[in-house]
XYZ file of C-alpha atoms in Angstrom:
198
model
C 20.223 -5.751 -1.570
C 17.408 -6.760 -3.925
C 16.718 -4.395 -6.835
C 13.325 -4.718 -8.447
C 11.316 -2.510 -10.793
C 7.705 -2.937 -11.909
C 6.635 -0.559 -14.656
C 3.046 0.380 -15.421
C 1.531 2.848 -17.857
C 2.216 5.964 -15.774
C 3.844 4.878 -12.515
C 6.473 2.396 -11.448
C 7.095 0.443 -8.284
C 10.674 -0.097 -7.186
C 12.577 -1.252 -4.160
C 13.885 1.611 -1.994
C 17.568 2.558 -1.848
C 19.621 4.422 0.743
C 19.302 7.589 -1.362
C 15.518 7.453 -0.874
C 15.672 7.462 2.919
C 15.964 11.275 3.438
C 13.173 11.884 0.896
C 10.848 9.369 2.542
C 11.656 10.718 5.998
C 10.716 14.220 4.877
C 7.488 13.015 3.229
C 6.434 11.239 6.431
C 7.750 13.523 9.164
C 8.516 16.780 7.341
C 5.355 18.597 8.408
C 3.257 18.458 11.545
C -0.137 16.780 11.044
C 0.418 15.791 7.383
C -2.641 15.667 5.137
C -2.132 11.999 4.160
C -2.361 10.900 7.799
C -5.961 12.180 8.012
C -6.966 9.219 5.840
C -4.291 6.633 6.652
C -5.615 5.204 9.947
C -5.624 8.571 11.765
C -6.952 6.889 14.924
C -3.377 5.593 15.293
C -1.227 8.675 15.945
C 1.866 9.131 13.797
C 4.669 8.288 16.186
C 7.687 10.471 15.562
C 11.066 8.829 15.206
C 14.504 10.285 14.619
C 16.164 10.130 11.229
C 18.671 7.619 12.641
C 15.866 5.319 13.862
C 14.050 5.624 10.543
C 17.244 4.888 8.583
C 17.903 1.770 10.641
C 14.352 0.506 10.120
C 14.552 1.147 6.363
C 17.952 -0.562 6.149
C 16.471 -3.709 7.712
C 13.636 -3.712 5.190
C 16.016 -3.142 2.292
C 18.190 -6.108 3.261
C 15.882 -8.721 1.783
C 16.708 -11.311 -0.829
C 13.204 -12.475 -1.669
C 9.846 -10.657 -1.914
C 10.200 -7.096 -0.562
C 7.621 -6.054 2.032
C 7.406 -2.544 0.598
C 8.096 -0.696 -2.624
C 8.227 2.942 -3.643
C 5.608 4.410 -5.996
C 7.300 6.700 -8.502
C 5.719 9.079 -11.002
C 7.842 11.123 -13.419
C 10.968 10.289 -11.368
C 9.324 11.585 -8.184
C 8.500 9.495 -5.112
C 4.782 9.890 -4.449
C 4.048 6.996 -2.098
C 4.621 3.438 -0.947
C 2.938 0.043 -1.210
C 3.482 -2.643 1.393
C 2.294 -5.975 2.683
C 2.318 -7.710 6.045
C 1.322 -11.107 7.356
C -1.800 -11.141 9.462
C -0.888 -14.809 10.024
C 2.002 -16.234 8.007
C 1.310 -19.824 9.119
C -2.096 -19.726 7.431
C -0.863 -17.522 4.536
C -3.153 -14.615 5.478
C -1.651 -11.551 3.821
C -2.788 -7.913 3.945
C -1.496 -5.080 1.775
C -1.435 -1.319 2.178
C -0.756 1.851 0.249
C -0.096 5.498 1.025
C 0.235 8.373 -1.427
C 1.752 11.281 0.445
C 0.952 14.332 -1.684
C -2.702 15.382 -2.105
C -1.878 16.591 -5.633
C -1.534 12.935 -6.620
C -4.858 11.872 -5.117
C -7.880 11.168 -7.337
C -5.684 10.673 -10.397
C -5.747 6.888 -10.603
C -2.168 6.540 -9.359
C -3.186 4.448 -6.362
C -5.309 2.127 -8.486
C -2.452 1.521 -10.913
C 0.055 1.014 -8.083
C -2.146 -1.531 -6.328
C -2.797 -3.330 -9.615
C 0.948 -3.826 -10.102
C 1.378 -4.796 -6.452
C -1.450 -7.359 -6.337
C -0.149 -8.927 -9.534
C 3.372 -9.116 -8.131
C 2.228 -10.625 -4.821
C 0.184 -13.349 -6.512
C 3.079 -14.134 -8.870
C 5.687 -14.400 -6.135
C 3.985 -15.658 -2.983
C 2.143 -18.889 -2.249
C -1.156 -17.237 -1.305
C -4.753 -17.536 -2.442
C -5.979 -14.131 -1.226
C -4.760 -10.541 -0.926
C -6.565 -8.451 1.664
C -6.841 -4.775 2.447
C -8.136 -3.170 5.642
C -9.365 0.424 5.698
C -12.088 2.465 7.405
C -15.314 4.184 6.351
C -13.618 7.585 6.688
C -11.528 6.814 3.597
C -14.009 6.430 0.712
C -11.239 6.913 -1.896
C -9.499 3.768 -0.661
C -12.735 1.780 -0.791
C -13.446 2.947 -4.363
C -9.884 2.106 -5.402
C -10.225 -1.439 -4.040
C -13.604 -1.881 -5.752
C -12.131 -0.758 -9.099
C -9.629 -3.599 -8.788
C -12.320 -6.212 -8.238
C -11.850 -6.489 -4.484
C -14.931 -7.509 -2.524
C -16.257 -6.284 0.778
C -15.585 -9.182 3.143
C -16.349 -7.593 6.480
C -17.644 -4.421 8.060
C -17.129 -3.947 11.774
C -19.597 -1.207 12.552
C -18.711 1.855 14.626
C -15.509 0.394 16.041
C -13.230 3.311 15.130
C -13.786 6.428 17.236
C -12.046 9.469 15.766
C -12.575 13.213 16.194
C -15.860 12.736 17.995
C -17.385 10.342 15.446
C -17.693 6.582 15.063
C -16.523 4.900 11.860
C -16.642 1.351 10.507
C -13.616 -0.836 9.934
C -13.705 -2.203 6.376
C -12.123 -5.461 5.232
C -11.776 -6.104 1.511
C -10.103 -8.903 -0.396
C -9.600 -10.659 -3.688
C -8.849 -14.325 -4.414
C -6.276 -15.519 -6.932
C -8.925 -16.860 -9.348
C -10.890 -13.602 -9.050
C -7.767 -11.595 -9.860
C -7.011 -13.784 -12.886
C -10.564 -13.209 -14.130
C -10.368 -9.487 -13.416
C -7.131 -9.133 -15.387
C -8.566 -11.082 -18.305
C -11.563 -8.735 -18.469
C -9.644 -5.515 -17.771
C -6.642 -5.377 -20.113
C -5.794 -1.818 -18.978
C -4.656 -3.299 -15.671
C -2.673 -6.047 -17.313
C 0.195 -4.280 -19.051
C 3.342 -3.972 -17.003
C 6.969 -4.876 -17.211
C 9.255 -6.253 -14.563
C 13.028 -5.934 -14.305
C 15.407 -7.226 -11.649
């Protein structure tokens, strides 16, 4: 099982362990209609799964020997969220990333921006890709602002294609190229100070 730790100024990203599984399960499924789900693609219902099913899925993701597809966001030794990536099309090296911070008390504090900064940097360092993308929706302005702070550009807006709670929303595609990220880091030293341990 791969063990990896990326340390920023306030938060760290690390690979999950078996001890994290009950905590993550409770953060995701512990309450009905969790607050975080109202912003994390709420037009896709949160499909309940048993603890056994969740444990099996997490075990599969933990058994990687190369670049992990997800990492835990930790603040003051507390799990506050996750970052992840998936291949939209691996053959053409089209990668998308995601983030969720579960507790509203950790929203609007810059934790997501720092976590994604570490994650983008790690993905560019360890994968043969020229772009990192992020897909969100117009009902999540915090996510859009976070992406903009990191130099990501609006690449596409599919208008009124997400119908949710009686309203239409846009689907938002954002992305950043490797050379744009290098330039961003050079001009924003606050986002360029992290340590990595294996």
